[in-house]
Coordinates of C-alpha atoms in Angstrom, one line a residue:
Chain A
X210 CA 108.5 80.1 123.8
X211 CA 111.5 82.2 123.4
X212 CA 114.6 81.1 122.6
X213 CA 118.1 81.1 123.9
X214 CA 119.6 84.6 124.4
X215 CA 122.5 85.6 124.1
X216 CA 124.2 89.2 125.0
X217 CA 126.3 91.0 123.6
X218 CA 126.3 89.0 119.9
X219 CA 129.4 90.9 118.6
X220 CA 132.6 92.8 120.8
X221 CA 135.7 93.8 120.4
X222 CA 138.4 94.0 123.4
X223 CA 142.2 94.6 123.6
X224 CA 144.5 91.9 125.1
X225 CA 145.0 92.1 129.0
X226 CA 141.1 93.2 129.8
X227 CA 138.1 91.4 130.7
X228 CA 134.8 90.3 129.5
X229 CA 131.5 89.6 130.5
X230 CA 128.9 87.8 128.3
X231 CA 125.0 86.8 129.5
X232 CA 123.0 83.9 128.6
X233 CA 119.4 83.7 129.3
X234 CA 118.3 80.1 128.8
X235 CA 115.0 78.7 127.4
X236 CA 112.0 79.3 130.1
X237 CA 111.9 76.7 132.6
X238 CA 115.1 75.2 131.5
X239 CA 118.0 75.1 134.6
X240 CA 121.0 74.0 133.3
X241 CA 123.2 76.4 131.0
X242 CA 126.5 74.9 129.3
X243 CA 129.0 76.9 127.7
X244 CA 131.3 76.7 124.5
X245 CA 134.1 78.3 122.8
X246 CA 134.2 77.6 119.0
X247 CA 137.2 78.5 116.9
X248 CA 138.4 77.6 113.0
X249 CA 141.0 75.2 114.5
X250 CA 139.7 73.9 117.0
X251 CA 136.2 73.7 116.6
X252 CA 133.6 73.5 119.3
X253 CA 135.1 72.8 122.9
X254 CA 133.2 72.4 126.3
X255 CA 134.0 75.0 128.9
X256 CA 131.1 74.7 132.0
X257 CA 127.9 73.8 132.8
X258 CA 125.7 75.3 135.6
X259 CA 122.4 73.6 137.0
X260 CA 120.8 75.3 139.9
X261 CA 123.6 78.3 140.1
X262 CA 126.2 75.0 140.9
X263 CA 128.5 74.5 138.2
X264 CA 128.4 70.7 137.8
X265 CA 131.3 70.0 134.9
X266 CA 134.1 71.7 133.9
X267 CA 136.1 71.5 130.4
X268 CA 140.2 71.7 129.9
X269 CA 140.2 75.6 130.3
X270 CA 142.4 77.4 132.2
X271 CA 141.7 79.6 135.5
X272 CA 140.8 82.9 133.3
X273 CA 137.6 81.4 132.0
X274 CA 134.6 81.3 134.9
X275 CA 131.3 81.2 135.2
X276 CA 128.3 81.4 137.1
X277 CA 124.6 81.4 137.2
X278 CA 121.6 83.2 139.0
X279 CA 119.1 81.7 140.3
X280 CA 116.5 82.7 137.7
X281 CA 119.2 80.2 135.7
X282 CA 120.6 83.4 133.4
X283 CA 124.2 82.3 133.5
X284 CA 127.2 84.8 132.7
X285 CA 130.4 83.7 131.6
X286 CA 133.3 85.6 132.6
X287 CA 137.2 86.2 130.6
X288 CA 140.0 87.7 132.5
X289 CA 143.4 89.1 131.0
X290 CA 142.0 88.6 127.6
X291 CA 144.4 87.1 125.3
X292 CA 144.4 86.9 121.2
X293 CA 143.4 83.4 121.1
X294 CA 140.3 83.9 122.8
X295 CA 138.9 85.2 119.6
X296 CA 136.4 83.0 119.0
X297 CA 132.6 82.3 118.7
X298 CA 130.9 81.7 122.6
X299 CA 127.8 79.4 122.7
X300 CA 125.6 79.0 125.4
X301 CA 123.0 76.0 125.3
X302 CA 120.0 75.4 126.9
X303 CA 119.2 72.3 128.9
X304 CA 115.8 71.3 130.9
X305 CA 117.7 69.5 133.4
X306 CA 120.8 68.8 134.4
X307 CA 123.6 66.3 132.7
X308 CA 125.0 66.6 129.5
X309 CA 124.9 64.0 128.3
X310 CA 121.4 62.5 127.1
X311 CA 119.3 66.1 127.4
X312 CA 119.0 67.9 124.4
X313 CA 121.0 71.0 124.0
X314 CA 119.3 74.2 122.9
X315 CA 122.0 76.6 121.6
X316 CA 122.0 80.0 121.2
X317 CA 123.6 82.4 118.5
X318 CA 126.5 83.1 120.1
X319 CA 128.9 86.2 121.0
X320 CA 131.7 86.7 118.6
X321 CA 134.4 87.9 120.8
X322 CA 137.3 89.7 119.4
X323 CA 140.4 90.5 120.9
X324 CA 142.8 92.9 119.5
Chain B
X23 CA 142.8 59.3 123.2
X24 CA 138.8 59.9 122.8
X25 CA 138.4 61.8 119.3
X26 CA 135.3 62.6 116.8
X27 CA 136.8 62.7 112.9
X28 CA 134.5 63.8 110.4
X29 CA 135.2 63.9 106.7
X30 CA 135.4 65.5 104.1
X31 CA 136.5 68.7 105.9
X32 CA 134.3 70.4 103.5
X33 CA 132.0 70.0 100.4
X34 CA 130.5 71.0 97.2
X35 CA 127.6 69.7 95.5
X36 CA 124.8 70.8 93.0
X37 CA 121.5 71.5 94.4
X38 CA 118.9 68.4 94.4
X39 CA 121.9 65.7 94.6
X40 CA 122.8 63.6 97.8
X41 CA 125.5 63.6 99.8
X42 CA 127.1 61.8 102.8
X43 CA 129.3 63.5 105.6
X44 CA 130.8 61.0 107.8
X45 CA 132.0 60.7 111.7
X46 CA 134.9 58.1 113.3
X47 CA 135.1 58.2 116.9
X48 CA 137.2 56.7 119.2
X49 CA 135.0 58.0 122.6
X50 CA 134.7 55.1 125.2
X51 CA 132.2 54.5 126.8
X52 CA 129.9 55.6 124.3
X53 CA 126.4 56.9 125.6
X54 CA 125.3 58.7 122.2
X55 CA 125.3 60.3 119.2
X56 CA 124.3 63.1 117.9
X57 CA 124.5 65.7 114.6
X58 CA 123.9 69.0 114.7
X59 CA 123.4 71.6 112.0
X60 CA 125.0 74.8 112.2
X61 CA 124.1 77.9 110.0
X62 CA 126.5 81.1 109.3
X63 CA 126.3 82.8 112.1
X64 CA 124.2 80.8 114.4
X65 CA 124.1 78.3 117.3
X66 CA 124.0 74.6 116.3
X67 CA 120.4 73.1 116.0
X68 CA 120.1 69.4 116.8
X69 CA 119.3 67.3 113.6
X70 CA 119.3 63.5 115.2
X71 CA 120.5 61.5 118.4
X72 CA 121.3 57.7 118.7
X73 CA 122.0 55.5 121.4
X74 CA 124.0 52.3 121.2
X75 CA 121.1 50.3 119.7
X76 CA 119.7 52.2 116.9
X77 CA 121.4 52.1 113.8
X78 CA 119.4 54.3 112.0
X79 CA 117.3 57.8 112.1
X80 CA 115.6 59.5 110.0
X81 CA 114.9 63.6 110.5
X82 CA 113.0 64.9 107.4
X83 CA 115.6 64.3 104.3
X84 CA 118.5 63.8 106.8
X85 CA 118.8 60.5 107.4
X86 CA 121.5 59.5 110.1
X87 CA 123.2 55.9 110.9
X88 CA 125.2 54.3 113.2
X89 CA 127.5 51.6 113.6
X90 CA 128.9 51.2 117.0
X91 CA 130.6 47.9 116.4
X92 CA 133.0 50.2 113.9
X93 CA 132.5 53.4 116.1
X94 CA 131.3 54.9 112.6
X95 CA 128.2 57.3 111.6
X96 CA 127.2 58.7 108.5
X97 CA 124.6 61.7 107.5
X98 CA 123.1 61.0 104.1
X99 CA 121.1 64.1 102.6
X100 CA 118.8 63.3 100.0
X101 CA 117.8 66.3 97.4
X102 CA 120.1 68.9 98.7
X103 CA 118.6 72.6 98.6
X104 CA 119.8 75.9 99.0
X105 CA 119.5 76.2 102.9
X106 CA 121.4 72.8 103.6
X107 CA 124.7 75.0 103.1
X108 CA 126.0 74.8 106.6
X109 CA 128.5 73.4 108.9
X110 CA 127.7 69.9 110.3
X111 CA 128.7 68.7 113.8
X112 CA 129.0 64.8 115.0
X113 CA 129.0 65.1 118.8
X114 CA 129.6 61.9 120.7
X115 CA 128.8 61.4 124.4
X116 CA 130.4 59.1 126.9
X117 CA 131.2 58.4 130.6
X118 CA 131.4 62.6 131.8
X119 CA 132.7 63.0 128.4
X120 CA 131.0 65.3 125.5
X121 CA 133.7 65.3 122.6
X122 CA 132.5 67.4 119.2
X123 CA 133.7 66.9 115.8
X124 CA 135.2 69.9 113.8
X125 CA 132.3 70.0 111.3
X126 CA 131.8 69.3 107.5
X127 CA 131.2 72.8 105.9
X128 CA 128.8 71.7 103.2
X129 CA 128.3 74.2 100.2
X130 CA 125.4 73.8 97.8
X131 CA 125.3 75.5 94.6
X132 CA 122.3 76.4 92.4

């Protein structure tokens, strides 16, 4: 069974653009959660999607979205790109939906950096 | 404030010795527990999950425990090797809340 796949796993942008990065979760699995992971700040919650609905939503503002297809591949979206959105991007995996008490099944992340 | 601590920040140790990372947590209401391990360059992997009444699990030579009267958790790895160097992660889960620790990056030397 594959894995959690995640596209592009390294890019580099300049401040003001955008960015698109793709998730493909584990086969079967429906809900996709996303993460931002810096030095400082360390792992932080953006969205979750379960059946193309995002169903939580962390502390981050407007320029982050999200959204999901309904084959449950889930693309996360940056707008006006900013210096401290540098940082590591996780996607994990869920077989249903809630955060909580499902295992999560990460991926290897995109390393975003923005120059 | 809901918070996950973990300490030491990071750590050294000789390969084949034990050592134990620790997690405080202030998150209420507390649903679970959980550790992850998290290699250079790659997504966390999920090591051991706890609800309120376990105080203990076990995962191979990790061995995790839990106090929730103290909101305290400890991960005790027993003869260390080479690919234990990593970064672990306490995540605690609550209410609609998931709040991560920053990690204790663990080194072990040969």
């Amino acid at each position: 069974k594959a894995g959690v796949t995640q596209t592009p796993r390294y890019l580099i942008k300049t401040r003001g653009q955008q960015v698109t990065l793709s998730c493909s979760p584990i086969s079967g699995h429906r809900s996709v959660s996303w993460y931002q992971q810096t030095p400082g700040q360390g792992l932080q919650f953006l969205f979750e999607y379960f059946s193309e609905t995002q169903r939580n939503k962390g502390n981050f503002p407007g320029r982050f979205s999200g959204r999901q297809f309904s084959n449950s591949r889930s693309e996360m979206n940056v707008s006006t790109l900013e210096l401290g959105d540098s940082a590591l991007y996780l996607c994990a995996s869920r077989a249903t939906g809630g955060l909580m008490n499902t295992e999560a099944f990460f991926g290897q992340g995109t390393r975003l950096t923005v120059v | 404030k809901n918070q996950v601590e973990q300490s030491p920040q990071s750590l050294i140790i000789l390969e084949g010795k034990n050592c134990t990372l620790q997690c405080n947590y202030t998150v209420s209401p507390f649903s679970n527990l959980r550790w992850y391990k998290q290699d250079t360059g790659r997504g966390p992997v999920s090591l051991t999950i706890m609800t309120f009444s376990e105080n203990t699990k076990s995962n191979g030579r990790y061995t995790a425990t839990l106090d929730a009267d103290t909101k305290q958790s400890s991960l005790h790895i027993t003869a260390s090797q080479l690919s234990d160097s990593a970064s672990y992660i306490c995540v605690v889960s609550g209410g609609d809340k998931i709040i991560f620790g920053k990690g204790t990056r663990l080194h072990i030397l040969p």
